[in-house]
Amino acid sequence: MAYKITEDCISCGACESECPNAAISEGESTFVIDPNKCTECVGSNPSPKCAEVCPVGAPQPDPDHKETKEQLLEKWKKLHPGETPKV
Ligand code: SF4
């Protein structure tokens, strides 16, 4: 399941550089996550990095983008061709 950034976002930008998939960018009023790039950090980290660094808990699982761990890993492999998943 991809993560999304809720309206609680204060646009501090702490998450943007932490995403291993470059899925986070600055939107009009909050930062936003591209669901085509978010793997819930599967392949890179044991838990979602953006959620770890956010001071207000804005990144949350997005129920509109439900995916299995296998699907998330496939997405990661397409984003990181030739690399080996770290987790
Ligand atoms: Fe990026 Fe991980 Fe957050 Fe998804 S959960 S946006 S891959 S930092």
CSV table of C-alpha atoms and ligand atoms in Angstrom, one decimal:
chain,number,residue,atom,x,y,z
A,1,MET,CA,0.0,0.0,0.0
A,2,ALA,CA,1.5,3.3,-1.0
A,3,TYR,CA,1.6,6.0,1.6
A,4,LYS,CA,0.0,9.4,1.2
A,5,ILE,CA,0.6,12.7,3.0
A,6,THR,CA,-2.4,14.0,4.8
A,7,GLU,CA,-3.6,17.6,5.4
A,8,ASP,CA,-1.7,17.6,8.7
A,9,CYS,CA,1.5,18.3,6.6
A,10,ILE,CA,3.2,21.5,7.6
A,11,SER,CA,5.4,21.5,4.5
A,12,CYS,CA,8.6,21.4,6.4
A,13,GLY,CA,10.2,19.2,3.7
A,14,ALA,CA,11.9,16.8,6.2
A,15,CYS,CA,10.6,13.7,4.3
A,16,GLU,CA,11.5,14.7,0.7
A,17,SER,CA,15.2,13.8,0.9
A,18,GLU,CA,14.6,10.7,3.0
A,19,CYS,CA,12.5,8.8,0.4
A,20,PRO,CA,14.7,6.1,-1.2
A,21,ASN,CA,12.4,6.2,-4.3
A,22,ALA,CA,12.3,10.0,-4.9
A,23,ALA,CA,8.5,9.6,-4.6
A,24,ILE,CA,8.0,12.8,-2.6
A,25,SER,CA,7.7,16.3,-4.0
A,26,GLU,CA,6.4,19.7,-3.0
A,27,GLY,CA,2.7,20.1,-4.0
A,28,GLU,CA,0.5,23.2,-3.9
A,29,SER,CA,-0.3,23.2,-0.2
A,30,THR,CA,1.5,20.1,1.2
A,31,PHE,CA,4.2,17.7,0.1
A,32,VAL,CA,2.8,14.8,-2.0
A,33,ILE,CA,3.7,11.2,-2.6
A,34,ASP,CA,3.6,9.6,-6.1
A,35,PRO,CA,1.9,6.3,-5.6
A,36,ASN,CA,3.6,4.9,-8.6
A,37,LYS,CA,7.0,5.3,-6.8
A,38,CYS,CA,6.1,4.6,-3.2
A,39,THR,CA,6.8,1.1,-2.1
A,40,GLU,CA,6.1,1.7,1.6
A,41,CYS,CA,9.9,1.5,1.7
A,42,VAL,CA,9.8,-2.2,0.9
A,43,GLY,CA,13.2,-2.9,-0.7
A,44,SER,CA,15.0,-0.1,1.1
A,45,ASN,CA,14.1,0.3,4.7
A,46,PRO,CA,12.4,-1.9,7.4
A,47,SER,CA,9.7,0.8,7.9
A,48,PRO,CA,8.4,3.9,6.0
A,49,LYS,CA,11.1,6.6,6.3
A,50,CYS,CA,8.8,9.5,5.6
A,51,ALA,CA,6.6,8.5,8.5
A,52,GLU,CA,9.7,8.2,10.8
A,53,VAL,CA,11.0,11.7,10.1
A,54,CYS,CA,7.7,13.6,9.9
A,55,PRO,CA,7.2,15.7,13.0
A,56,VAL,CA,3.4,15.7,12.7
A,57,GLY,CA,2.6,12.2,11.5
A,58,ALA,CA,1.3,13.3,8.2
A,59,PRO,CA,2.4,10.3,6.0
A,60,GLN,CA,-0.2,7.6,6.4
A,61,PRO,CA,-1.1,4.4,4.5
A,62,ASP,CA,-3.3,5.2,1.5
A,63,PRO,CA,-6.3,2.7,1.4
A,64,ASP,CA,-6.9,3.7,-2.3
A,65,HIS,CA,-3.5,2.1,-3.2
A,66,LYS,CA,-3.6,-1.3,-1.6
A,67,GLU,CA,-0.8,-3.6,-2.7
A,68,THR,CA,0.8,-6.8,-1.4
A,69,LYS,CA,4.4,-6.9,-0.2
A,70,GLU,CA,5.2,-8.8,-3.4
A,71,GLN,CA,3.7,-6.1,-5.6
A,72,LEU,CA,5.6,-3.4,-3.7
A,73,LEU,CA,8.9,-5.4,-4.2
A,74,GLU,CA,8.2,-5.7,-7.9
A,75,LYS,CA,7.6,-1.9,-8.0
A,76,TRP,CA,10.9,-1.4,-6.2
A,77,LYS,CA,12.8,-3.6,-8.7
A,78,LYS,CA,11.5,-1.6,-11.6
A,79,LEU,CA,12.6,1.6,-9.9
A,80,HIS,CA,16.0,0.2,-9.1
A,81,PRO,CA,17.1,-2.0,-12.0
A,82,GLY,CA,20.0,-4.2,-11.3
A,83,GLU,CA,20.0,-3.5,-7.5
A,84,THR,CA,19.4,-6.0,-4.8
A,85,PRO,CA,16.7,-5.2,-2.2
A,86,LYS,CA,18.2,-4.3,1.1
A,87,VAL,CA,15.2,-5.5,3.2
B,1,SF4,FE1,9.1,7.1,0.0
B,1,SF4,FE2,9.1,5.1,1.8
B,1,SF4,FE3,7.6,7.3,2.3
B,1,SF4,FE4,6.9,5.6,0.3
B,1,SF4,S1,6.9,5.1,2.5
B,1,SF4,S2,7.0,7.8,0.1
B,1,SF4,S3,8.9,4.9,-0.4
B,1,SF4,S4,9.8,7.2,2.2
